[in-house]
Amino acid sequence: MLTRRTFVNALAATAATAVLAGCDTTENMPETAVPEPTLQEPESPAVPAISTAPVYFTREISPEGLARAFDALGFSPAGNVAVKLSTGEPGGHNFLSPDLIGDFVRSLGATIVECNTAYGGARGTTESHLRAAADHGFTAIANVDIMDADGSMSLPVEGGTHLTEDLVGAHLASYDSVVSLAHFKGHAMGGFGGAIKNCSIGIASREGKMLIHSAGTSTTSWGSPAQDDFLESMAEAAKAVSDHFGGVGGAMAYVNVMNRLSVDCDCDSHPAEPEMADIGILASLDPVALDRACVDLVYSAPDGAALVERIESRNGAHTLDHAEAIGLGSQTYELVDLDAGTTEEEPMTINVTCNGRTVTYELNDSAAARGLVGQLPLTLDVEPFGSNEQTFYPPEALDCSDAPLAEGGAGVLAYYEPWGDVVMFYDGFSGNGGLYELGRAVAGAENVAGMAGTIEVTRA
């Protein structure tokens, strides 16, 4: 790789001269994958009509953001409350963090519920599944009930094409209210996984999972049904669960967390790393509207190509079409932006860490800064240059069309467009041709000069 450092060394060796010029206008992806749809100000919560279902949205992926999205529903779970989530296959790391959801689950006085897998793995038996749940931190925040530990119960499927019954964990009968808390992401078979998958395959017993995967033909093997038949069976199973709790506006609520947006499911022990930025948290009383809104946000994201390809390659949207056709919910929704009218967003900050020492930069609101953040996290080498700077090379070029020229000295974080390197200044500099400011150090600036070797660049 030809870097500024090797280029200058080559110049010195040959006593040549050169003019560094030119402008790379490669566009890059912004930090967040949130589109700019027409959003409505929050209104008083109401039970959604099937025709247009409210979907509440916040970009804040935090315990507070989760609580705010759920509270907007005006949903008060009664009786014995279940929170259905994926405990995550051991080896994977994209499942919802107990640190994110712990306060929420405790606030409901809920039990975390799951069912055993049908593909074996480390969650194929109740004993191993509970061990995985403990290892992933879920038993530390709530009781965990593997609902098919004592077998299955049958729920009728009304209006189904493939299923006449849905076999779910027998313990489902013990619960009066259910909150689906799904990690929205891709899925190797369904294209995507959200509320519908969480409440169909996720609540199905081992036998029920086989029934869905085989499109109603077997409780002992997956079979090989047509893809659309499998997708339709997922929708039908989710409707059976919804109907059991009173349908839309009944005793179920749905939350999707759009972070760690891998093309693979949390049931994968080796999921692909996400290729897109986190989006936010969405909540609705209508599972179809919720999943539709999440899919639309993926399609609107500038960095969503990999997940879009996964959805389309499995015809994933057909699940929503069938779900709507059989009355599970509506694909017509109103996206209610819970962030509208709130205080100004916190500035973007990043950490650059080397050998245990960190410098924190507050970035400006430029396309270049957003483009850098959109590539994080990064692990790469730092290269000293001259007597006043350290440099590193992000994988993709940054768009400097609206970035200010760099001025000043120590603590400046800049991008040298002709060579595509990010520059961390620890002393004064002069001249700024092709050098654009990304931000300034707000902590740890004294650590820059001593950096050597490998650095980690992450969101602060």
mmCIF file of C-alpha atoms in Angstrom, residues 110-382:
data_model
loop_
_atom_site.group_PDB
_atom_site.id
_atom_site.type_symbol
_atom_site.label_atom_id
_atom_site.label_comp_id
_atom_site.label_asym_id
_atom_site.label_seq_id
_atom_site.Cartn_x
_atom_site.Cartn_y
_atom_site.Cartn_z
ATOM 1 C CA ALA A 110 -41.501 -10.441 33.855
ATOM 2 C CA THR A 111 -40.132 -13.876 33.144
ATOM 3 C CA ILE A 112 -37.892 -14.320 30.112
ATOM 4 C CA VAL A 113 -39.327 -17.106 27.975
ATOM 5 C CA GLU A 114 -37.769 -19.204 25.236
ATOM 6 C CA CYS A 115 -38.186 -22.610 23.571
ATOM 7 C CA ASN A 116 -35.586 -25.187 22.647
ATOM 8 C CA THR A 117 -34.100 -25.247 19.177
ATOM 9 C CA ALA A 118 -34.963 -27.867 16.563
ATOM 10 C CA TYR A 119 -31.513 -27.924 14.954
ATOM 11 C CA GLY A 120 -29.627 -29.207 17.974
ATOM 12 C CA GLY A 121 -26.811 -26.861 18.843
ATOM 13 C CA ALA A 122 -26.120 -25.665 22.358
ATOM 14 C CA ARG A 123 -29.774 -24.837 23.071
ATOM 15 C CA GLY A 124 -31.362 -28.067 21.891
ATOM 16 C CA THR A 125 -32.180 -29.353 25.378
ATOM 17 C CA THR A 126 -33.631 -27.536 28.348
ATOM 18 C CA GLU A 127 -30.525 -28.148 30.441
ATOM 19 C CA SER A 128 -28.100 -26.836 27.824
ATOM 20 C CA HIS A 129 -30.438 -23.982 26.921
ATOM 21 C CA LEU A 130 -30.610 -22.763 30.511
ATOM 22 C CA ARG A 131 -26.831 -22.980 30.705
ATOM 23 C CA ALA A 132 -26.541 -20.816 27.584
ATOM 24 C CA ALA A 133 -29.029 -18.325 29.019
ATOM 25 C CA ALA A 134 -26.950 -18.100 32.189
ATOM 26 C CA ASP A 135 -23.682 -17.751 30.267
ATOM 27 C CA HIS A 136 -25.181 -14.888 28.252
ATOM 28 C CA GLY A 137 -26.314 -13.053 31.375
ATOM 29 C CA PHE A 138 -30.088 -13.494 31.130
ATOM 30 C CA THR A 139 -30.612 -15.453 34.347
ATOM 31 C CA ALA A 140 -28.966 -12.566 36.201
ATOM 32 C CA ILE A 141 -31.782 -10.179 35.238
ATOM 33 C CA ALA A 142 -34.874 -12.434 35.443
ATOM 34 C CA ASN A 143 -36.135 -15.964 35.772
ATOM 35 C CA VAL A 144 -35.831 -17.863 32.488
ATOM 36 C CA ASP A 145 -38.530 -20.338 31.469
ATOM 37 C CA ILE A 146 -37.857 -22.802 28.647
ATOM 38 C CA MET A 147 -41.502 -23.146 27.745
ATOM 39 C CA ASP A 148 -41.339 -26.549 26.020
ATOM 40 C CA ALA A 149 -39.457 -28.198 28.876
ATOM 41 C CA ASP A 150 -42.697 -30.129 29.506
ATOM 42 C CA GLY A 151 -43.743 -30.520 25.903
ATOM 43 C CA SER A 152 -46.158 -28.709 23.599
ATOM 44 C CA MET A 153 -49.610 -27.230 23.609
ATOM 45 C CA SER A 154 -51.693 -26.711 20.485
ATOM 46 C CA LEU A 155 -53.124 -23.371 19.368
ATOM 47 C CA PRO A 156 -55.622 -23.265 16.505
ATOM 48 C CA VAL A 157 -54.652 -21.443 13.304
ATOM 49 C CA GLU A 158 -57.546 -19.510 11.807
ATOM 50 C CA GLY A 159 -57.432 -18.838 8.069
ATOM 51 C CA GLY A 160 -54.141 -20.612 7.475
ATOM 52 C CA THR A 161 -53.107 -22.082 4.137
ATOM 53 C CA HIS A 162 -50.576 -24.572 5.508
ATOM 54 C CA LEU A 163 -51.124 -24.859 9.262
ATOM 55 C CA THR A 164 -54.236 -25.859 11.137
ATOM 56 C CA GLU A 165 -52.480 -25.743 14.494
ATOM 57 C CA ASP A 166 -49.417 -24.159 16.029
ATOM 58 C CA LEU A 167 -47.473 -26.238 18.539
ATOM 59 C CA VAL A 168 -46.008 -23.936 21.180
ATOM 60 C CA GLY A 169 -44.225 -24.484 24.465
ATOM 61 C CA ALA A 170 -46.730 -25.859 26.970
ATOM 62 C CA HIS A 171 -45.763 -23.260 29.575
ATOM 63 C CA LEU A 172 -47.252 -20.512 27.399
ATOM 64 C CA ALA A 173 -50.530 -21.317 29.138
ATOM 65 C CA SER A 174 -49.040 -19.887 32.339
ATOM 66 C CA TYR A 175 -48.792 -16.339 30.994
ATOM 67 C CA ASP A 176 -51.404 -13.628 30.762
ATOM 68 C CA SER A 177 -49.422 -11.053 28.766
ATOM 69 C CA VAL A 178 -46.482 -11.257 26.377
ATOM 70 C CA VAL A 179 -43.980 -8.640 25.285
ATOM 71 C CA SER A 180 -42.036 -9.660 22.187
ATOM 72 C CA LEU A 181 -38.559 -8.154 22.556
ATOM 73 C CA ALA A 182 -36.855 -9.019 19.300
ATOM 74 C CA HIS A 183 -33.455 -8.247 17.894
ATOM 75 C CA PHE A 184 -34.191 -7.283 14.295
ATOM 76 C CA LYS A 185 -31.579 -8.681 11.903
ATOM 77 C CA GLY A 186 -31.198 -10.896 8.864
ATOM 78 C CA HIS A 187 -32.026 -14.591 8.734
ATOM 79 C CA ALA A 188 -30.579 -17.349 6.569
ATOM 80 C CA MET A 189 -33.982 -18.860 5.829
ATOM 81 C CA GLY A 190 -36.552 -16.118 6.369
ATOM 82 C CA GLY A 191 -34.526 -13.205 5.003
ATOM 83 C CA PHE A 192 -35.079 -11.224 8.192
ATOM 84 C CA GLY A 193 -36.120 -11.897 11.740
ATOM 85 C CA GLY A 194 -38.223 -9.543 13.816
ATOM 86 C CA ALA A 195 -41.495 -9.681 15.724
ATOM 87 C CA ILE A 196 -43.176 -12.271 13.494
ATOM 88 C CA LYS A 197 -40.287 -14.719 13.644
ATOM 89 C CA ASN A 198 -39.865 -14.145 17.392
ATOM 90 C CA CYS A 199 -43.495 -15.083 18.010
ATOM 91 C CA SER A 200 -43.744 -17.945 15.521
ATOM 92 C CA ILE A 201 -40.597 -20.065 15.420
ATOM 93 C CA GLY A 202 -39.458 -18.455 18.671
ATOM 94 C CA ILE A 203 -42.507 -19.533 20.690
ATOM 95 C CA ALA A 204 -42.957 -22.854 18.903
ATOM 96 C CA SER A 205 -41.825 -26.012 20.656
ATOM 97 C CA ARG A 206 -39.303 -28.282 18.941
ATOM 98 C CA GLU A 207 -42.181 -30.101 17.250
ATOM 99 C CA GLY A 208 -43.809 -26.806 16.384
ATOM 100 C CA LYS A 209 -40.618 -25.514 14.800
ATOM 101 C CA MET A 210 -40.542 -28.606 12.576
ATOM 102 C CA LEU A 211 -44.184 -28.017 11.674
ATOM 103 C CA ILE A 212 -43.445 -24.464 10.580
ATOM 104 C CA HIS A 213 -40.275 -25.301 8.686
ATOM 105 C CA SER A 214 -42.026 -28.142 6.851
ATOM 106 C CA ALA A 215 -45.041 -25.932 6.072
ATOM 107 C CA GLY A 216 -47.372 -28.146 8.057
ATOM 108 C CA THR A 217 -46.267 -31.552 6.828
ATOM 109 C CA SER A 218 -44.134 -32.907 9.688
ATOM 110 C CA THR A 219 -43.371 -32.537 13.376
ATOM 111 C CA THR A 220 -40.212 -34.642 13.163
ATOM 112 C CA SER A 221 -38.289 -33.195 10.201
ATOM 113 C CA TRP A 222 -37.839 -29.857 8.472
ATOM 114 C CA GLY A 223 -38.828 -31.155 5.062
ATOM 115 C CA SER A 224 -38.145 -29.092 1.958
ATOM 116 C CA PRO A 225 -41.226 -26.993 1.235
ATOM 117 C CA ALA A 226 -41.375 -24.172 -1.264
ATOM 118 C CA GLN A 227 -39.827 -21.020 0.210
ATOM 119 C CA ASP A 228 -43.067 -19.052 0.200
ATOM 120 C CA ASP A 229 -44.861 -21.920 1.945
ATOM 121 C CA PHE A 230 -42.343 -21.739 4.786
ATOM 122 C CA LEU A 231 -42.691 -17.947 5.026
ATOM 123 C CA GLU A 232 -46.466 -18.203 5.068
ATOM 124 C CA SER A 233 -46.286 -20.834 7.801
ATOM 125 C CA MET A 234 -44.297 -18.426 9.979
ATOM 126 C CA ALA A 235 -47.002 -15.804 9.582
ATOM 127 C CA GLU A 236 -49.728 -18.335 10.372
ATOM 128 C CA ALA A 237 -47.989 -19.510 13.532
ATOM 129 C CA ALA A 238 -47.516 -15.928 14.704
ATOM 130 C CA LYS A 239 -51.208 -15.278 14.134
ATOM 131 C CA ALA A 240 -52.143 -18.278 16.283
ATOM 132 C CA VAL A 241 -50.128 -16.815 19.161
ATOM 133 C CA SER A 242 -51.555 -13.341 18.615
ATOM 134 C CA ASP A 243 -55.104 -14.685 18.533
ATOM 135 C CA HIS A 244 -54.480 -16.598 21.753
ATOM 136 C CA PHE A 245 -53.762 -13.274 23.480
ATOM 137 C CA GLY A 246 -56.619 -11.346 21.877
ATOM 138 C CA GLY A 247 -55.107 -10.197 18.574
ATOM 139 C CA VAL A 248 -53.884 -6.659 17.874
ATOM 140 C CA GLY A 249 -54.781 -4.488 20.857
ATOM 141 C CA GLY A 250 -54.944 -7.536 23.115
ATOM 142 C CA ALA A 251 -52.420 -8.766 25.657
ATOM 143 C CA MET A 252 -49.332 -8.630 23.432
ATOM 144 C CA ALA A 253 -46.926 -5.816 22.587
ATOM 145 C CA TYR A 254 -43.929 -5.832 20.283
ATOM 146 C CA VAL A 255 -40.521 -4.156 20.407
ATOM 147 C CA ASN A 256 -37.758 -4.520 17.800
ATOM 148 C CA VAL A 257 -34.209 -3.393 18.529
ATOM 149 C CA MET A 258 -32.316 -2.521 15.342
ATOM 150 C CA ASN A 259 -28.691 -2.838 16.381
ATOM 151 C CA ARG A 260 -25.904 -5.203 15.342
ATOM 152 C CA LEU A 261 -27.693 -5.589 12.000
ATOM 153 C CA SER A 262 -26.021 -8.728 10.730
ATOM 154 C CA VAL A 263 -27.419 -10.646 7.761
ATOM 155 C CA ASP A 264 -27.468 -13.668 10.064
ATOM 156 C CA CYS A 265 -29.747 -14.637 12.920
ATOM 157 C CA ASP A 266 -28.840 -14.885 16.592
ATOM 158 C CA CYS A 267 -29.386 -18.642 16.225
ATOM 159 C CA ASP A 268 -26.134 -18.682 14.207
ATOM 160 C CA SER A 269 -23.049 -19.508 16.271
ATOM 161 C CA HIS A 270 -20.830 -17.651 13.794
ATOM 162 C CA PRO A 271 -22.877 -14.732 12.443
ATOM 163 C CA ALA A 272 -21.447 -12.338 9.890
ATOM 164 C CA GLU A 273 -20.338 -8.972 11.208
ATOM 165 C CA PRO A 274 -22.845 -6.168 10.509
ATOM 166 C CA GLU A 275 -22.157 -4.094 7.416
ATOM 167 C CA MET A 276 -24.481 -1.267 8.413
ATOM 168 C CA ALA A 277 -24.884 1.142 11.276
ATOM 169 C CA ASP A 278 -27.375 0.727 14.108
ATOM 170 C CA ILE A 279 -30.770 2.351 13.540
ATOM 171 C CA GLY A 280 -32.795 2.479 16.758
ATOM 172 C CA ILE A 281 -35.658 0.933 18.711
ATOM 173 C CA LEU A 282 -39.212 0.575 17.402
ATOM 174 C CA ALA A 283 -42.384 -0.504 19.196
ATOM 175 C CA SER A 284 -45.964 -1.224 18.162
ATOM 176 C CA LEU A 285 -49.051 -3.177 19.126
ATOM 177 C CA ASP A 286 -49.135 -4.495 15.549
ATOM 178 C CA PRO A 287 -46.355 -6.973 14.679
ATOM 179 C CA VAL A 288 -46.833 -6.641 10.927
ATOM 180 C CA ALA A 289 -46.603 -2.860 11.002
ATOM 181 C CA LEU A 290 -43.537 -3.095 13.222
ATOM 182 C CA ASP A 291 -41.655 -5.504 10.972
ATOM 183 C CA ARG A 292 -42.704 -3.549 7.882
ATOM 184 C CA ALA A 293 -41.328 -0.333 9.376
ATOM 185 C CA CYS A 294 -38.038 -2.048 10.202
ATOM 186 C CA VAL A 295 -37.711 -3.452 6.678
ATOM 187 C CA ASP A 296 -38.428 -0.010 5.235
ATOM 188 C CA LEU A 297 -35.713 1.534 7.403
ATOM 189 C CA VAL A 298 -33.229 -1.047 6.150
ATOM 190 C CA TYR A 299 -34.158 -0.291 2.544
ATOM 191 C CA SER A 300 -33.803 3.443 3.199
ATOM 192 C CA ALA A 301 -30.391 3.059 4.794
ATOM 193 C CA PRO A 302 -27.435 4.045 2.606
ATOM 194 C CA ASP A 303 -25.399 1.171 4.033
ATOM 195 C CA GLY A 304 -28.122 -1.489 4.026
ATOM 196 C CA ALA A 305 -27.240 -3.278 0.768
ATOM 197 C CA ALA A 306 -26.104 -6.548 2.342
ATOM 198 C CA LEU A 307 -29.221 -6.923 4.484
ATOM 199 C CA VAL A 308 -31.480 -5.872 1.608
ATOM 200 C CA GLU A 309 -29.871 -8.586 -0.526
ATOM 201 C CA ARG A 310 -30.478 -11.159 2.217
ATOM 202 C CA ILE A 311 -34.149 -10.153 2.510
ATOM 203 C CA GLU A 312 -34.734 -10.205 -1.222
ATOM 204 C CA SER A 313 -32.841 -13.447 -1.838
ATOM 205 C CA ARG A 314 -35.281 -15.216 0.534
ATOM 206 C CA ASN A 315 -38.357 -13.242 -0.600
ATOM 207 C CA GLY A 316 -38.644 -12.162 3.024
ATOM 208 C CA ALA A 317 -41.269 -9.481 2.409
ATOM 209 C CA HIS A 318 -43.718 -12.210 1.438
ATOM 210 C CA THR A 319 -44.048 -13.038 5.138
ATOM 211 C CA LEU A 320 -45.520 -9.575 5.667
ATOM 212 C CA ASP A 321 -47.852 -9.884 2.679
ATOM 213 C CA HIS A 322 -49.278 -13.165 3.944
ATOM 214 C CA ALA A 323 -49.451 -11.947 7.530
ATOM 215 C CA GLU A 324 -51.538 -9.006 6.420
ATOM 216 C CA ALA A 325 -53.716 -11.178 4.188
ATOM 217 C CA ILE A 326 -54.652 -13.526 7.041
ATOM 218 C CA GLY A 327 -55.360 -10.695 9.491
ATOM 219 C CA LEU A 328 -52.303 -10.742 11.753
ATOM 220 C CA GLY A 329 -51.856 -6.994 11.257
ATOM 221 C CA SER A 330 -51.365 -4.205 8.754
ATOM 222 C CA GLN A 331 -48.444 -3.060 6.639
ATOM 223 C CA THR A 332 -49.854 0.461 6.665
ATOM 224 C CA TYR A 333 -48.294 2.338 9.536
ATOM 225 C CA GLU A 334 -47.541 5.785 10.912
ATOM 226 C CA LEU A 335 -43.953 6.190 12.077
ATOM 227 C CA VAL A 336 -44.003 8.324 15.215
ATOM 228 C CA ASP A 337 -40.636 9.917 15.880
ATOM 229 C CA LEU A 338 -40.092 10.029 19.634
ATOM 230 C CA ASP A 339 -36.948 12.073 19.150
ATOM 231 C CA ALA A 340 -38.767 14.957 17.445
ATOM 232 C CA GLY A 341 -38.700 18.133 19.511
ATOM 233 C CA THR A 342 -36.196 16.766 22.005
ATOM 234 C CA THR A 343 -32.940 18.472 22.846
ATOM 235 C CA GLU A 344 -30.232 18.681 20.244
ATOM 236 C CA GLU A 345 -28.497 15.381 19.588
ATOM 237 C CA GLU A 346 -25.244 14.705 21.385
ATOM 238 C CA PRO A 347 -22.201 15.352 19.190
ATOM 239 C CA MET A 348 -20.435 12.396 17.619
ATOM 240 C CA THR A 349 -17.458 11.253 19.637
ATOM 241 C CA ILE A 350 -14.887 8.560 18.949
ATOM 242 C CA ASN A 351 -12.099 6.922 20.912
ATOM 243 C CA VAL A 352 -8.680 6.061 19.529
ATOM 244 C CA THR A 353 -6.960 3.581 21.844
ATOM 245 C CA CYS A 354 -3.385 2.312 21.710
ATOM 246 C CA ASN A 355 -1.703 0.174 24.376
ATOM 247 C CA GLY A 356 -4.372 1.006 26.936
ATOM 248 C CA ARG A 357 -4.241 4.768 26.395
ATOM 249 C CA THR A 358 -7.131 6.607 24.768
ATOM 250 C CA VAL A 359 -7.748 9.940 23.120
ATOM 251 C CA THR A 360 -11.371 11.022 22.688
ATOM 252 C CA TYR A 361 -12.370 13.251 19.779
ATOM 253 C CA GLU A 362 -15.581 15.228 19.393
ATOM 254 C CA LEU A 363 -16.399 15.269 15.684
ATOM 255 C CA ASN A 364 -18.022 17.975 13.625
ATOM 256 C CA ASP A 365 -21.233 17.428 11.687
ATOM 257 C CA SER A 366 -19.682 16.877 8.267
ATOM 258 C CA ALA A 367 -20.107 14.102 5.728
ATOM 259 C CA ALA A 368 -16.459 13.204 6.243
ATOM 260 C CA ALA A 369 -16.885 12.784 10.006
ATOM 261 C CA ARG A 370 -20.070 10.770 9.547
ATOM 262 C CA GLY A 371 -18.330 8.660 6.943
ATOM 263 C CA LEU A 372 -15.532 7.824 9.359
ATOM 264 C CA VAL A 373 -17.988 6.892 12.100
ATOM 265 C CA GLY A 374 -19.894 4.725 9.635
ATOM 266 C CA GLN A 375 -16.799 2.537 9.204
ATOM 267 C CA LEU A 376 -16.260 1.902 12.908
ATOM 268 C CA PRO A 377 -15.080 -0.096 14.703
ATOM 269 C CA LEU A 378 -11.638 -0.255 13.094
ATOM 270 C CA THR A 379 -8.446 -2.048 14.070
ATOM 271 C CA LEU A 380 -5.427 -0.818 12.122
ATOM 272 C CA ASP A 381 -1.871 0.453 12.363
ATOM 273 C CA VAL A 382 -0.898 3.972 13.324
#
